[in-house]
XYZ file of C-alpha atoms in Angstrom:
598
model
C 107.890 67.386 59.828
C 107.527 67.841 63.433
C 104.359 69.210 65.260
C 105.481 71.023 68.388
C 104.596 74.423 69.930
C 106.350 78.103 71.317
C 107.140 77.571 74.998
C 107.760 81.178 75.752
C 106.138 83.396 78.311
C 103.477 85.044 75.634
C 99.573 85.178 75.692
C 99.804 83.462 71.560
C 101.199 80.069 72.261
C 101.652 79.367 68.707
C 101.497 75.740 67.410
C 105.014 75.567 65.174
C 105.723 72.992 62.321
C 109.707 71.803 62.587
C 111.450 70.259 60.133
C 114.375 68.606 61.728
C 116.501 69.198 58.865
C 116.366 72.693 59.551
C 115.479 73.455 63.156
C 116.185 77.597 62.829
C 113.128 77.614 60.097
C 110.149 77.356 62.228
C 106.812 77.741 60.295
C 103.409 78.327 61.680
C 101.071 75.432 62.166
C 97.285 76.280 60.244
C 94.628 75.241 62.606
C 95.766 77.190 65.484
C 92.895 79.390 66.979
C 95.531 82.678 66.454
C 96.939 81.443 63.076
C 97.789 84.008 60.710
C 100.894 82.290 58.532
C 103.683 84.081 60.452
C 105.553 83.575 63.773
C 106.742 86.842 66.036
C 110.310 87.768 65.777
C 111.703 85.553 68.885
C 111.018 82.468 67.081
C 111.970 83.586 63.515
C 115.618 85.386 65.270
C 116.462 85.628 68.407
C 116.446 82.127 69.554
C 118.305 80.819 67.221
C 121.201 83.407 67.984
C 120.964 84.138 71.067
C 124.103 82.008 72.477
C 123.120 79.208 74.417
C 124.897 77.165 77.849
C 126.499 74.586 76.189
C 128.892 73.128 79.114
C 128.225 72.457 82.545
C 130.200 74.208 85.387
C 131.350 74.517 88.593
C 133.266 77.218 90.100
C 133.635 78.889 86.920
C 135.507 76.027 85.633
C 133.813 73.361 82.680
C 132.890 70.230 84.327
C 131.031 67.142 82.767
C 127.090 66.478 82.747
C 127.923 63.386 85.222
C 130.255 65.487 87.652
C 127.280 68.765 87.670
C 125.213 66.297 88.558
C 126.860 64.947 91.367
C 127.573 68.147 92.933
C 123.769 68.914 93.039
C 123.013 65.937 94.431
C 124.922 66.798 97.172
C 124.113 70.408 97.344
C 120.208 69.361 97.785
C 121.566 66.733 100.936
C 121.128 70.141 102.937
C 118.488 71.090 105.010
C 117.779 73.934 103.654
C 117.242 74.134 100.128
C 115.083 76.111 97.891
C 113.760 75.463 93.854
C 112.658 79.483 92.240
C 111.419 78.552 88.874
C 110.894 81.574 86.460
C 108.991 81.229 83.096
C 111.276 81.136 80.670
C 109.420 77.626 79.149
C 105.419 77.191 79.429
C 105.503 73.241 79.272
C 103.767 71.379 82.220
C 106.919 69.320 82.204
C 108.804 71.954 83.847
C 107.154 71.574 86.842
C 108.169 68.210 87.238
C 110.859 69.172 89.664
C 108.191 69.928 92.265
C 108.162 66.413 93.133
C 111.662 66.093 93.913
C 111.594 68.883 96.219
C 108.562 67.216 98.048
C 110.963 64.063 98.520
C 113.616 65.863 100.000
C 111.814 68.231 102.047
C 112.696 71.379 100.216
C 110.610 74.713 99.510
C 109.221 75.789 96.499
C 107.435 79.672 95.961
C 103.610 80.846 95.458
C 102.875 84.076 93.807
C 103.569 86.003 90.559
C 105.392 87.925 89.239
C 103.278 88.258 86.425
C 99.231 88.346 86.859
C 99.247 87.594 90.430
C 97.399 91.065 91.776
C 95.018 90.630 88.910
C 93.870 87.011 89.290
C 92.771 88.060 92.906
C 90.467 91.015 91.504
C 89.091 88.786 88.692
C 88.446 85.841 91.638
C 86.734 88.856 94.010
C 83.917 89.376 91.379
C 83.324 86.047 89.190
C 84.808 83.606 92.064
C 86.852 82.093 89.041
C 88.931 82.967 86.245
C 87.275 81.606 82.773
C 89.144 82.261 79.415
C 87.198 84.510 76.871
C 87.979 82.444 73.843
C 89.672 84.111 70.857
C 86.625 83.441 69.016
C 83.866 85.466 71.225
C 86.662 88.454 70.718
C 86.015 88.123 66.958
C 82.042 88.455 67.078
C 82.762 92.061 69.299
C 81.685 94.983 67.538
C 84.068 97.250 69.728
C 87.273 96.399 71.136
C 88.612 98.199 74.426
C 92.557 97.346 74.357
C 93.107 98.007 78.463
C 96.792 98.624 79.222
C 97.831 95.522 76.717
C 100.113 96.313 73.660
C 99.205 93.557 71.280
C 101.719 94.308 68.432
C 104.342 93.305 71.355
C 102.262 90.847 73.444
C 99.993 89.372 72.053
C 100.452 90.101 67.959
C 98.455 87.047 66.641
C 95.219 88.279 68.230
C 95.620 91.283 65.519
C 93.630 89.651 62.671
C 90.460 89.245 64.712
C 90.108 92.980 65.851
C 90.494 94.084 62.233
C 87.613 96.063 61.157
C 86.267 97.052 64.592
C 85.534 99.719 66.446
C 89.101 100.534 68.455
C 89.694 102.379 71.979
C 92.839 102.197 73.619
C 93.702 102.930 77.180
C 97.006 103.246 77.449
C 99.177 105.946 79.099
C 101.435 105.457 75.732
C 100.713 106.749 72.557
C 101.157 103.088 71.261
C 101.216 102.313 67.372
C 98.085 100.475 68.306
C 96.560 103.561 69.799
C 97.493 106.151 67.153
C 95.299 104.070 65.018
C 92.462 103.375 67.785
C 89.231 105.463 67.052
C 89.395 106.374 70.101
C 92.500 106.720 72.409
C 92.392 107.630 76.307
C 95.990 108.364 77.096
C 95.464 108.085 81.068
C 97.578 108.783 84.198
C 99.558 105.849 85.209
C 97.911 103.576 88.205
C 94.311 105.304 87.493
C 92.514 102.706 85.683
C 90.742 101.460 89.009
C 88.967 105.611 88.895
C 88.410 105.437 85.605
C 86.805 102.274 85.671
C 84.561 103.820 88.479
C 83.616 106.449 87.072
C 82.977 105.152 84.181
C 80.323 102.909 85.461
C 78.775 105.837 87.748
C 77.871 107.412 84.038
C 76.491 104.586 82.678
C 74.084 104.718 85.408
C 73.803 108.163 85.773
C 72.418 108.005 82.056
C 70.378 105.138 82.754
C 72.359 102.924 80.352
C 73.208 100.087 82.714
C 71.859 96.558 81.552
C 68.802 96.080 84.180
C 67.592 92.835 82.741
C 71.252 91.347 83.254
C 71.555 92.782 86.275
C 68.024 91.708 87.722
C 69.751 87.689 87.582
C 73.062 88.153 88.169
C 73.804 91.453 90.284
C 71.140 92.288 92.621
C 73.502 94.069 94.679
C 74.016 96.751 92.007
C 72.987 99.642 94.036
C 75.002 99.237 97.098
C 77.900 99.588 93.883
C 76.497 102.760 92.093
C 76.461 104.060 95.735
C 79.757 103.319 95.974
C 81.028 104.765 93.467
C 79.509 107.917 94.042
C 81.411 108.350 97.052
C 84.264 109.452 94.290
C 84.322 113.313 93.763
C 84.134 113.442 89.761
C 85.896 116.491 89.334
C 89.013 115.928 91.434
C 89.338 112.220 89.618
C 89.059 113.803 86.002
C 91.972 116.043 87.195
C 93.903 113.486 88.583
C 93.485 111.047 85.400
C 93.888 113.961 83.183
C 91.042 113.445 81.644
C 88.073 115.952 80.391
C 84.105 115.402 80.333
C 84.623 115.394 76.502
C 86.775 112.086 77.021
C 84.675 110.472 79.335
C 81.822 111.256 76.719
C 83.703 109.654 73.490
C 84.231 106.728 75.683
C 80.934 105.899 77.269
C 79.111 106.665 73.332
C 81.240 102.900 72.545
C 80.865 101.389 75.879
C 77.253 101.610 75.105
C 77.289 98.991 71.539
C 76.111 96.198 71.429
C 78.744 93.648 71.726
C 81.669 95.006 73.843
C 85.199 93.260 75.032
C 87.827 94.430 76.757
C 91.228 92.789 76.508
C 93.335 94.046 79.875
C 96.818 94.175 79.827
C 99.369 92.936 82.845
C 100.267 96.388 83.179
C 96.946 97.966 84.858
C 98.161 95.416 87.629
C 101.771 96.181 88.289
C 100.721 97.711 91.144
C 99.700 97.005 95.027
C 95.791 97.613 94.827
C 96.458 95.580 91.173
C 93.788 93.579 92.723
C 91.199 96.590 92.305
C 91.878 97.617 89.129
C 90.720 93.897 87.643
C 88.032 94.092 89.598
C 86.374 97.763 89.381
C 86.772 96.719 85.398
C 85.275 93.862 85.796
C 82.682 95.568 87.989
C 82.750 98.055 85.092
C 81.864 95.105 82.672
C 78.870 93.816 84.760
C 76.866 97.301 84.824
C 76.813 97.039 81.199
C 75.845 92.963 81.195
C 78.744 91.725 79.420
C 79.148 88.327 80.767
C 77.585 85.359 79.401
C 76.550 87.236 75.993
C 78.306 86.641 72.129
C 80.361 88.815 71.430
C 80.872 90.053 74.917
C 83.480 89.978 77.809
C 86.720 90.268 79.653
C 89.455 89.197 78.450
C 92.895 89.068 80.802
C 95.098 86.307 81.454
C 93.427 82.568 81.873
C 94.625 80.242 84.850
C 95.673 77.558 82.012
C 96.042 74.913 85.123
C 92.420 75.223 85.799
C 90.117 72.137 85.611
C 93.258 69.796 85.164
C 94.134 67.177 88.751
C 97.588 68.588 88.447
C 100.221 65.135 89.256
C 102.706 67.843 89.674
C 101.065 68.776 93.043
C 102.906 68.481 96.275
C 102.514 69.784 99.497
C 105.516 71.744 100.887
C 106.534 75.127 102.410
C 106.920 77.627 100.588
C 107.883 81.725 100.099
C 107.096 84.225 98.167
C 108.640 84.455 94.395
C 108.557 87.988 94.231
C 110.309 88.373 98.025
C 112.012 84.593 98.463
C 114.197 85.438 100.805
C 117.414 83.841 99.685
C 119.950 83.822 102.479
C 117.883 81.890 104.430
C 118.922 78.322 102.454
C 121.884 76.661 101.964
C 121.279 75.328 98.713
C 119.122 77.255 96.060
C 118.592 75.862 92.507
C 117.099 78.263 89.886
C 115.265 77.033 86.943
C 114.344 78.406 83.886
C 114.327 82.134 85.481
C 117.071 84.789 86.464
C 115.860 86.219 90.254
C 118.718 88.526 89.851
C 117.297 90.429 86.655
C 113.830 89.771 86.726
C 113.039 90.500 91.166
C 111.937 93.390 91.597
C 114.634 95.514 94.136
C 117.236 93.402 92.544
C 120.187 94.777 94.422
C 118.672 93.763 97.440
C 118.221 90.107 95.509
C 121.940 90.290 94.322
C 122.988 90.368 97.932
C 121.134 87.674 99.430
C 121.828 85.401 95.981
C 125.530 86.242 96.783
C 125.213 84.946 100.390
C 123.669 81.015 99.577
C 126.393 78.475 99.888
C 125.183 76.690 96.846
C 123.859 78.322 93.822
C 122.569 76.514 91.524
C 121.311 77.705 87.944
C 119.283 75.273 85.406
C 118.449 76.811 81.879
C 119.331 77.904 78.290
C 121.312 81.194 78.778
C 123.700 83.457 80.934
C 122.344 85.823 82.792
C 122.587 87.667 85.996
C 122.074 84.950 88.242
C 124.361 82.398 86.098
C 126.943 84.994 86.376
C 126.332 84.154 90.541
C 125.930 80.371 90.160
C 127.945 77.800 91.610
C 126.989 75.412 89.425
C 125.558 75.776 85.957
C 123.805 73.203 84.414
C 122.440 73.687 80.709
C 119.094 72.743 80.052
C 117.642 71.499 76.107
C 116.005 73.901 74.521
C 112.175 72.813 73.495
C 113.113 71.124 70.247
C 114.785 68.945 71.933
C 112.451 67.400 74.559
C 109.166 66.280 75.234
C 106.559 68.631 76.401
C 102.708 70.074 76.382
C 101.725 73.527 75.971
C 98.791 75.345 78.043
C 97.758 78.622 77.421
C 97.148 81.685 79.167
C 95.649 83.403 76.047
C 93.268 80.361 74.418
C 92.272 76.883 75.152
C 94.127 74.974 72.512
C 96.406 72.110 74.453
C 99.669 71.860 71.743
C 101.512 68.646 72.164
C 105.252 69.757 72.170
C 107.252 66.909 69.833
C 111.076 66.427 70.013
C 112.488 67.848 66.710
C 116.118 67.568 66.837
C 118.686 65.269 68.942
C 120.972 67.216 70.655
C 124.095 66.521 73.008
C 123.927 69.884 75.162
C 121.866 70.156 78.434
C 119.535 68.185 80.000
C 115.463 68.216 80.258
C 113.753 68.751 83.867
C 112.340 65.742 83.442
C 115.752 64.024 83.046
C 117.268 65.905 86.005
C 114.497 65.116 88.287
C 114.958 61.387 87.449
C 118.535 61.442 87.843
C 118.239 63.024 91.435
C 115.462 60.109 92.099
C 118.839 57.823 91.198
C 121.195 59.718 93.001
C 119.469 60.059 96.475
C 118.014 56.787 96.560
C 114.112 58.236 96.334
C 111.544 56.519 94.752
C 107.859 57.163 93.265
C 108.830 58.598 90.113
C 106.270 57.666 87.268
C 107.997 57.459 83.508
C 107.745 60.933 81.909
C 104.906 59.486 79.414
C 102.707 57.944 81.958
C 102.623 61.926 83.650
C 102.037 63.477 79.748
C 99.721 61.092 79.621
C 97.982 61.969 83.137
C 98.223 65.572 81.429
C 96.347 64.468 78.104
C 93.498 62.495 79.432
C 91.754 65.786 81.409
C 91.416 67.615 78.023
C 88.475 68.039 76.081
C 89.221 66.749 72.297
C 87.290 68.398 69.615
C 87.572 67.918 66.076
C 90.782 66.169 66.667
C 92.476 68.636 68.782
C 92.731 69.044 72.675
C 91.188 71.639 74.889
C 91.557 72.684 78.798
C 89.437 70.590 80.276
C 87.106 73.962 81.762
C 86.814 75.428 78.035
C 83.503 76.706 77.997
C 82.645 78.419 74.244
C 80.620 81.244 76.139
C 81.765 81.584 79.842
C 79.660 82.664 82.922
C 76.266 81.791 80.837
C 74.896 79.843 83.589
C 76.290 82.820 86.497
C 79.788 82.713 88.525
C 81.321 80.851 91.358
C 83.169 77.356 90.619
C 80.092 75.196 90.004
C 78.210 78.665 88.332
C 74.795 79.779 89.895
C 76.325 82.402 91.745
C 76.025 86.193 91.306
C 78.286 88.726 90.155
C 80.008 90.455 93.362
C 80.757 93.909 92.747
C 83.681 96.144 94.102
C 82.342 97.847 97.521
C 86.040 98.844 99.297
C 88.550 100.434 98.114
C 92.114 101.408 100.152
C 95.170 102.533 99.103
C 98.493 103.431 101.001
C 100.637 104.652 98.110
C 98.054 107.461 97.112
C 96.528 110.017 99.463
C 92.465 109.379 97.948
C 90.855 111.706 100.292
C 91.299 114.071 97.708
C 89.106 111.784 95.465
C 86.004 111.791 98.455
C 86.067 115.105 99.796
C 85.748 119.000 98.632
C 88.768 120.601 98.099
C 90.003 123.314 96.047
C 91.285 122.315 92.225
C 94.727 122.948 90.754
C 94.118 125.616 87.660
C 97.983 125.091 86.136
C 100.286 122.091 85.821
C 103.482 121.913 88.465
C 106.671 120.853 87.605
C 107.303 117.852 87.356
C 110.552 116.590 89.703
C 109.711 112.319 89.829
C 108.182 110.384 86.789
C 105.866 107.587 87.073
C 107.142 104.450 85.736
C 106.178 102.633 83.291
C 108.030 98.630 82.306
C 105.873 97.220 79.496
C 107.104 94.354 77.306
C 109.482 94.522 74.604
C 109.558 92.731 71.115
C 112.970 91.614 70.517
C 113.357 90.208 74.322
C 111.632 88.465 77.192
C 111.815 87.826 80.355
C 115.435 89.150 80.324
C 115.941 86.718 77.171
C 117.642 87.799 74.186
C 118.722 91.375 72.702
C 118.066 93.778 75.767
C 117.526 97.086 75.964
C 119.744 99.666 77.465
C 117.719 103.230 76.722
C 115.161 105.107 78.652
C 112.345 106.931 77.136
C 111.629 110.057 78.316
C 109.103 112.923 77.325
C 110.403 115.780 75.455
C 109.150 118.096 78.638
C 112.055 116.021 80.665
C 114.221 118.010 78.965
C 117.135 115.841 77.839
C 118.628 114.829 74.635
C 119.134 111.709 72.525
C 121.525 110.009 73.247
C 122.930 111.546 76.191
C 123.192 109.469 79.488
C 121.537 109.788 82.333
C 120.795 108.472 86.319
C 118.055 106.917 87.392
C 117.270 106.705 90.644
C 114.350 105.982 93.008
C 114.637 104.860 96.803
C 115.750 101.279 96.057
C 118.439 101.565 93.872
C 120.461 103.430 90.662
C 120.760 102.426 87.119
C 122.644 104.956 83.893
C 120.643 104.599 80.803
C 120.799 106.101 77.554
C 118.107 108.584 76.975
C 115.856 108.081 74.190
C 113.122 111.194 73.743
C 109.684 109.973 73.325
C 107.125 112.207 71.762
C 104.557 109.336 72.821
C 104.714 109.499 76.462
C 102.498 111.315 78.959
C 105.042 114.252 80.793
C 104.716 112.281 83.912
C 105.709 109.205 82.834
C 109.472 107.456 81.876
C 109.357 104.305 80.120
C 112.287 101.209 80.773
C 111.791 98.183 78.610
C 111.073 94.750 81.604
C 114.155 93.056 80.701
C 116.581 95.908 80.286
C 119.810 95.484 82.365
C 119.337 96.562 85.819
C 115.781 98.191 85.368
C 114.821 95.963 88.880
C 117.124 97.676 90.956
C 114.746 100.818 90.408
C 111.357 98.761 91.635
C 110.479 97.875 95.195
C 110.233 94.505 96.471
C 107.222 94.291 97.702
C 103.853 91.906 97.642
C 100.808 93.103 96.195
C 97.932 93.480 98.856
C 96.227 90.465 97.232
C 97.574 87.927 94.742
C 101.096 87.851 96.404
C 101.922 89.645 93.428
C 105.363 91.997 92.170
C 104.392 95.466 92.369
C 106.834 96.809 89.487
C 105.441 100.015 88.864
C 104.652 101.359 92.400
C 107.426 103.654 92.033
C 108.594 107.256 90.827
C 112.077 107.704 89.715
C 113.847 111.156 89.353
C 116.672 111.812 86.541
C 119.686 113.221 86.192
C 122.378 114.005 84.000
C 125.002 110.958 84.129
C 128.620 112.407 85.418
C 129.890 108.863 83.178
């Protein structure tokens, strides 16, 4: 049996047991800190039919491993070359490539198209990112579930909420909401208000934590101030939320051991940045850092702590904006630009312009479809690798299970273009796991990110900890009028019509990242007034898609849900940065619908 671990883009990281025999029945591996005897339905199905690259090309036609190889060699003798790595595998070895664009003078990207806008909130108020291990989550006596779908995202964590008190934020009536206590179906890209206000009541009712707050955030007033700068009644309306809600919600706030787990979906947005931190800000008037049981839980920087040997100094662009006609030679790895950008029509047409496409990974996809050259990659049975985690601390050595004679690893390729254009300074691929491996912690045999701390922010914030809590004290927006929110004016008594839908592109289960069985539906409230199965067009002001109509008895009437991954959602969302975070801003859009002519 082989010890290895899941290497897709997924807050679990589940440690997998493989028996070479027979690769396409992956067990669970007991011992993991989210164990619970069963993997999620990627690893159980869809990789193992989901029809892999198999044969290298170029120019459409089948060429041999030796000849790809060549031509990318000479496509990277260009001046202008560019490497966009997605995250289709989580290994550190995949960012081994790094150093070959260093040698040859080529650009990589910064940014996220992920948790970008809410690693910059989290960094305003702590001044660093530090995992809430699964394990404080399991001494909580309530559990807030912000904006994060964990049957879908993160379905492991399940066992350890089990017999707690439940709220769910979540403009979706979720399955994980109809069974919350307490669910606060909220208006899309309001969380940062309702976070506000939220901690204006707990003050207002003298509830806030003093004695916490006397060490570690002295400048709570200048925050309650602040906040009351927000006119409650206009942001209740705009939330579409009551006093009764607030109420039900601040009664649980006020337990004794409180977490909230936020979702990547309060931060799809350009003032993402605010929403992490007016809940973190949210967290700190009640005093939930640095106690048991107690915290905030959103996605870890798993590269923290570690002297990366992956680290190079070179130019670089945006992911979420590269600008792709501006290089001769682009080579794509692991990712698919053209499905996964946001404004991807605008993506399509600078991909189409770049003299020399190249695509590294597993599947075909949009951008393969573009390539010039295609170059299969092994899957993560068949190669070396080590798994971080966004979600926990456990470091999961990633074992070769199975020899293969398809693709080749990024380790591999890197070396080979080391050969090819005569570079040198490439250390064996175990002397760098082995770089990777010495920074952990080890406890009771098994390895830990090297800034695992059991209870984080006990001894205050900042890198080196000492520091105080800084709390949110701005607050801008140029999507959203807010001087509505500061300022008297008269309230809407009935509901308007409803001509452009908020949208909403949360994670599916059977696909990822634009991996595996894709959705081709829309779900739309039964107020939207279509039917099943009809067609329809989408539209917004960067681009067009026809979907299938699914009605939705679980959305909000201003909201539309699309699957991330469906075919062509991304030519609905803008491309755009986040104001902080050089973040994608997916859902800073309204789309209208129509009936489909097709």
């Amino acid at each position: 049996m082989i010890q290895t671990a899941c290497p897709l883009d997924c807050w679990d990281a589940c440690a997998i047991t493989c028996d070479p025999a027979r690769p396409e029945k992956l067990v669970a591996t007991p011992g993991h800190p989210l164990y619970n005897g069963a993997l999620c339905r990627l690893l159980n199905k869809e990789i193992h039919e989901a029809p892999r690259i198999t044969t290298p090309r170029i120019d459409g036609k089948a060429v041999s491993m030796d000849e790809a190889l060549e031509a990318i060699a000479e496509a990277l003798g260009v001046e202008k070359k560019l490497l966009w790595r997605g995250s289709g595998n989580l290994g550190v070895m995949q960012q081994v490539t790094d150093l070959l664009m260093e040698k040859i003078g080529g650009t990589l990207t910064h940014g996220s198209l992920c948790d970008g806008p809410g690693q910059a909130g989290i960094r305003e108020g702590r001044g660093i990112n530090r995992q809430l291990p699964p394990e404080q989550i399991a001494k909580a006596d309530v559990i807030v579930v912000w904006g994060r779908n964990l049957p879908v995202t993160n379905a492991h964590l399940m066992p350890l909420i089990e017999g707690k008190t439940l709220v769910v934020i979540d403009p979706v009536r979720t399955t994980l909401a109809k069974k919350a206590d307490l669910h606060i179906q909220l208006k899309p890209r309001s969380d940062v208000y309702l976070a506000l206000l939220l901690a204006r009541f707990i003050t207002m009712e003298d509830s806030q934590n003093d004695e916490w707050l006397g060490e570690w955030g002295t400048e709570f007033d200048e925050f309650y101030d602040f906040t009351r700068t927000f006119r409650i009644k206009a942001l209740l309306e705009y939330m579409g939320l009551s006093l009764d809600d607030m109420g039900d919600l601040l009664l649980l706030l006020q337990k004794e051991r409180v977490v909230f787990l936020v979702g990547g979906g309060v931060q799809k947005y350009s003032i993402g940045h605010y929403t992490l931190w007016a809940i973190d800000s949210l967290a700190a008037t009640l005093g939930l850092f640095g106690r048991e049981g107690c915290g905030v839980s959103f996605l870890g920087e798993s590269r923290q702590g570690f002297d990366n040997p992956f680290a190079v100094k070179t130019p670089t662009v945006p992911i979420v904006t590269a600008p792709f006609d501006r290089f001769e030679t682009v080579l794509v790895q692991g990712g698919n630009p053209a499905g996964s950008m946001p404004g991807s029509g605008e993506v399509i047409e600078k991909l189409q312009k770049v003299k020399n496409l190249i695509y590294f990974g597993l599947y075909e996809n949009e951008t393969s479809e573009l390539a010039r050259i295609v170059l299969p990659a092994k899957s993560f049975l068949e190669k070396e690798d080590l798994r971080l985690s966004y979600g926990h601390h456990t470091v999961t050595p990633m074992h070769k299970a199975i020899e293969s004679e398809i693709g080749i690893s990024e380790y591999d390729f890197t070396a080979e273009m080391f050969r090819q254009l005569g570079l040198e300074g490439l250390k064996s691929e175990e002397e760098y796991m082995q770089i990777w491996r010495d920074q952990c912690l080890e406890r009771d045999g098994k390895l830990l990110l090297p800034d695992y701390e059991e209870l984080p922010y006990t001894e205050g914030f900042g890198e080196d900890g000492g520091e105080e809590f800084v709390f949110m004290d701005d607050f801008d927006d140029d999507f959203e009028d807010t001087r509505r929110f500061r300022k008297a004016r008269k309230l809407k008594n009935k509901e308007e019509a409803i001509t452009e839908y908020w949208l909403l592109t949360p994670k599916q289960s059977h696909s990822l990242n634009t991996q595996f069985e894709r959705s081709e539906r829309i779900h739309l409230p039964p107020e939207a007034g279509f039917v099943e199965g009809e067609k329809v067009l989408v539209f917004s002001e960067y681009g067009e898609i026809t979907l299938v109509a699914h009605v939705d008895e679980r959305l909000r009437r201003d909201c539309v849900l699309i699957l991330a991954g469906t075919r062509g959602v991304n030519h609905l969302t803008p491309p755009m940065l986040s104001e902080e975070g050089d973040g994608a801003c997916y859902q800073e859009v309204k789309v209208k619908i129509v009936r489909s002519e097709e």
